[in-house]
Amino acid sequence: AQSVTQLGSHVSVSEGALVLLRCNYSSSVPPYLFWYVQYPNQGLQLLLKYTSAATLVKGINGFEAEFKKSETSFHLTKPSAHMSDAAEYFCAVSLGSNFGNEKLTFGTGTRLTIIP
Amino acid sequence: ETGVTQTPRHLVMGMTNKKSLKCEQHLGHNAMYWYKQSAKKPLELMFVYSLEERVENNSVPSRFSPECPNSSHLFLHLHTLQPEDSALYLCASSQVMDDDYEQYFGPGTRLTVT
């Protein structure tokens, strides 16, 4: 079984400041981890993913995340926030990519607000 | 069309109506999913189809009935819904067994039950 905890349902940062969105996971096997972004009235778009290769993962729009097994964490960061980053962010985990393990379990999401 | 498409984008229906949501994936994937996204709740996986066979039904009420006629199309048939069924319904697809695995999502159908 697997689960995801996202600390902070709302995060506000000033434009140009560091963005840090937290995600901790629980998994019975080495996990696959994902960050998705959702803009209003849209579906989910993949930002980045960890699938057992490099632990520091770079994604789109300047975001990156680091897989830390010892901390069971996969926090999302961006050095400098932009107004267009305002959205809802979801962390998700799966047990792998084979049939039966590929299902995603999502966190409750973090709404990111950018202060001008 | 590219990626995952969903129609309609918005749907308003009464509790006695019957309607269907449609999802189509243009990615050649072998698995498709229905999710429900309600306000202040995590995304809920409703149904999974792998190789056109339903492999999971997460205790979804029978008023929701999925159909997967082929690997590219997925439907969600709705009948006698309740107001609490109002939500954003998201479809996704993936290529299972792919080392570079990810799920691709459609834009969703915003359903309002009156």
XYZ file of C-alpha atoms in Angstrom:
230
model
C 0.000 0.000 0.000
C 1.090 3.565 -0.504
C 0.114 7.035 0.672
C 1.128 10.656 0.225
C 1.057 13.564 2.646
C 1.325 17.132 1.440
C 2.052 19.551 4.260
C 0.279 22.852 3.836
C -2.910 23.072 1.832
C -2.097 26.713 1.030
C 1.298 28.282 0.453
C 1.925 31.943 -0.377
C 5.235 33.295 -1.623
C 6.334 36.630 -3.036
C 7.197 36.911 -6.701
C 10.903 36.126 -7.076
C 11.099 34.166 -3.809
C 11.873 30.492 -3.344
C 8.998 28.052 -3.778
C 9.024 24.962 -1.537
C 6.118 22.524 -1.585
C 6.421 19.526 0.710
C 5.550 15.913 -0.034
C 6.171 12.853 2.114
C 5.272 9.372 1.006
C 4.763 5.922 2.406
C 5.418 2.894 0.228
C 6.055 -0.808 0.784
C 8.429 -0.961 -2.208
C 10.711 1.559 -3.968
C 8.226 4.111 -5.244
C 7.659 6.059 -8.391
C 6.915 9.691 -7.451
C 5.247 12.444 -9.434
C 4.363 16.113 -9.173
C 1.417 17.399 -11.187
C 0.129 20.964 -11.580
C -3.489 21.953 -12.142
C -4.577 25.361 -13.368
C -8.210 26.476 -12.863
C -10.732 24.481 -14.885
C -8.032 22.305 -16.421
C -6.714 18.785 -16.062
C -3.454 17.746 -14.467
C -0.131 18.387 -16.174
C 3.003 16.483 -15.235
C 5.759 18.711 -13.833
C 8.332 16.009 -13.125
C 8.751 12.417 -12.013
C 11.127 10.077 -10.219
C 11.213 6.531 -11.564
C 14.319 5.100 -9.839
C 16.976 6.946 -11.841
C 18.658 10.193 -10.699
C 17.454 11.363 -7.294
C 17.476 15.043 -8.311
C 14.841 15.480 -10.967
C 14.379 18.553 -13.117
C 11.029 19.321 -14.633
C 9.229 21.910 -16.673
C 8.881 25.618 -15.825
C 12.066 25.636 -13.710
C 10.816 23.209 -11.053
C 12.896 20.430 -9.542
C 12.496 17.840 -6.798
C 14.840 15.595 -4.864
C 14.021 12.047 -3.842
C 15.299 11.445 -0.295
C 14.749 7.851 0.725
C 15.961 8.374 4.306
C 13.389 11.125 4.805
C 10.694 9.525 2.604
C 10.336 12.916 0.964
C 9.992 14.328 -2.529
C 9.739 18.105 -2.024
C 9.177 20.411 -4.998
C 11.257 23.576 -5.336
C 11.726 26.511 -7.683
C 14.365 29.178 -7.008
C 12.311 32.164 -8.116
C 8.504 32.264 -8.175
C 6.654 33.736 -11.120
C 3.072 34.950 -11.192
C 2.240 32.199 -13.672
C 3.154 29.557 -11.048
C -0.085 30.244 -9.161
C -1.953 26.928 -9.334
C -2.693 23.773 -7.374
C 0.073 21.196 -7.054
C -0.386 17.484 -6.434
C 2.156 14.922 -5.332
C 1.450 11.300 -6.280
C 3.021 7.876 -5.736
C 2.815 4.513 -7.456
C 4.437 1.164 -6.718
C 5.937 0.865 -10.187
C 4.878 0.622 -13.806
C 3.654 -2.956 -14.156
C 0.002 -3.990 -14.181
C -1.537 -3.667 -10.773
C 1.196 -1.425 -9.353
C 0.877 1.528 -11.683
C -2.125 3.161 -10.039
C -1.459 6.628 -8.660
C -2.298 7.656 -5.110
C -2.539 11.426 -4.786
C -2.016 13.849 -1.938
C -4.662 16.398 -1.071
C -2.918 19.154 -3.012
C -1.262 22.486 -2.198
C -2.636 25.724 -3.555
C 0.222 28.085 -4.392
C -0.450 31.821 -4.363
C 2.114 34.302 -5.671
C 2.172 37.742 -4.060
C 3.145 40.552 -6.456
C -6.229 15.880 -31.774
C -3.366 15.040 -29.497
C -3.061 13.687 -25.989
C -6.210 12.919 -24.032
C -9.498 14.590 -24.921
C -12.745 14.649 -22.982
C -16.262 15.649 -23.994
C -18.304 17.435 -22.951
C -16.265 19.916 -20.929
C -19.297 20.988 -18.924
C -22.502 19.080 -18.171
C -25.548 19.988 -16.135
C -28.026 17.208 -15.523
C -31.026 16.474 -13.378
C -31.143 13.547 -11.007
C -33.374 11.546 -13.336
C -31.341 12.098 -16.502
C -29.021 9.678 -18.282
C -25.860 11.039 -19.815
C -22.416 9.815 -20.848
C -18.917 11.235 -20.568
C -16.457 10.410 -23.311
C -12.677 10.143 -23.188
C -10.327 9.485 -26.087
C -6.574 9.011 -25.984
C -4.390 9.525 -29.055
C -1.181 8.213 -27.474
C -1.387 4.488 -28.207
C -1.551 3.656 -24.504
C -2.750 0.366 -23.025
C -4.493 1.594 -19.870
C -7.154 4.198 -19.099
C -8.551 5.593 -15.852
C -11.498 7.572 -14.482
C -10.919 9.879 -11.509
C -13.334 12.023 -9.511
C -12.121 15.351 -8.137
C -14.358 16.984 -5.543
C -13.683 20.180 -3.663
C -11.410 19.682 -0.650
C -10.947 15.957 -1.282
C -8.052 14.090 -2.876
C -8.443 12.738 -6.370
C -10.376 9.495 -6.165
C -9.572 6.687 -8.579
C -12.879 5.269 -9.797
C -12.094 2.749 -12.522
C -9.046 1.251 -14.219
C -9.026 -0.437 -17.596
C -5.905 -2.292 -18.688
C -5.875 -3.812 -22.172
C -9.589 -2.961 -22.398
C -10.447 -5.094 -19.373
C -11.754 -3.505 -16.191
C -9.290 -4.376 -13.489
C -10.448 -2.117 -10.710
C -13.664 -0.667 -9.404
C -13.064 1.273 -6.223
C -16.450 0.782 -4.561
C -18.096 3.171 -6.974
C -21.932 3.300 -6.839
C -23.706 1.465 -9.626
C -25.165 4.722 -10.935
C -21.723 5.128 -12.562
C -21.126 2.590 -15.325
C -17.864 2.545 -17.313
C -17.364 1.187 -20.793
C -14.134 0.646 -22.716
C -14.952 -0.504 -26.284
C -11.311 -0.325 -27.433
C -7.937 0.846 -26.177
C -8.485 4.428 -27.320
C -11.951 5.145 -25.936
C -13.432 5.206 -22.470
C -16.953 6.167 -21.459
C -18.626 6.861 -18.144
C -22.383 6.348 -18.279
C -24.348 8.272 -15.668
C -27.894 7.672 -14.431
C -29.981 8.778 -11.449
C -27.113 10.770 -9.988
C -27.173 12.615 -6.683
C -26.132 16.233 -6.022
C -23.024 14.983 -4.185
C -21.868 13.511 -7.505
C -21.197 17.035 -8.765
C -17.442 17.176 -9.384
C -14.722 17.353 -12.003
C -14.333 13.981 -13.721
C -10.870 13.373 -15.107
C -9.782 10.750 -17.565
C -6.173 9.607 -17.854
C -4.172 7.123 -19.888
C -0.793 5.454 -19.531
C 1.504 2.882 -21.075
C 1.812 0.252 -18.388
C 5.123 -1.668 -18.233
C 6.947 1.386 -19.597
C 10.116 2.271 -17.655
C 9.381 5.934 -18.319
C 5.897 5.583 -16.843
C 3.492 8.468 -16.316
C -0.228 9.136 -16.580
C -1.523 11.696 -19.041
C -4.678 13.544 -18.068
C -7.479 15.062 -20.078
C -8.971 18.490 -19.313
C -11.896 17.014 -17.383
C -15.683 17.278 -17.492
C -17.237 19.609 -14.928
C -20.470 17.856 -13.889
C -23.250 19.596 -12.000
C -26.197 17.559 -10.765
C -29.295 19.602 -10.005
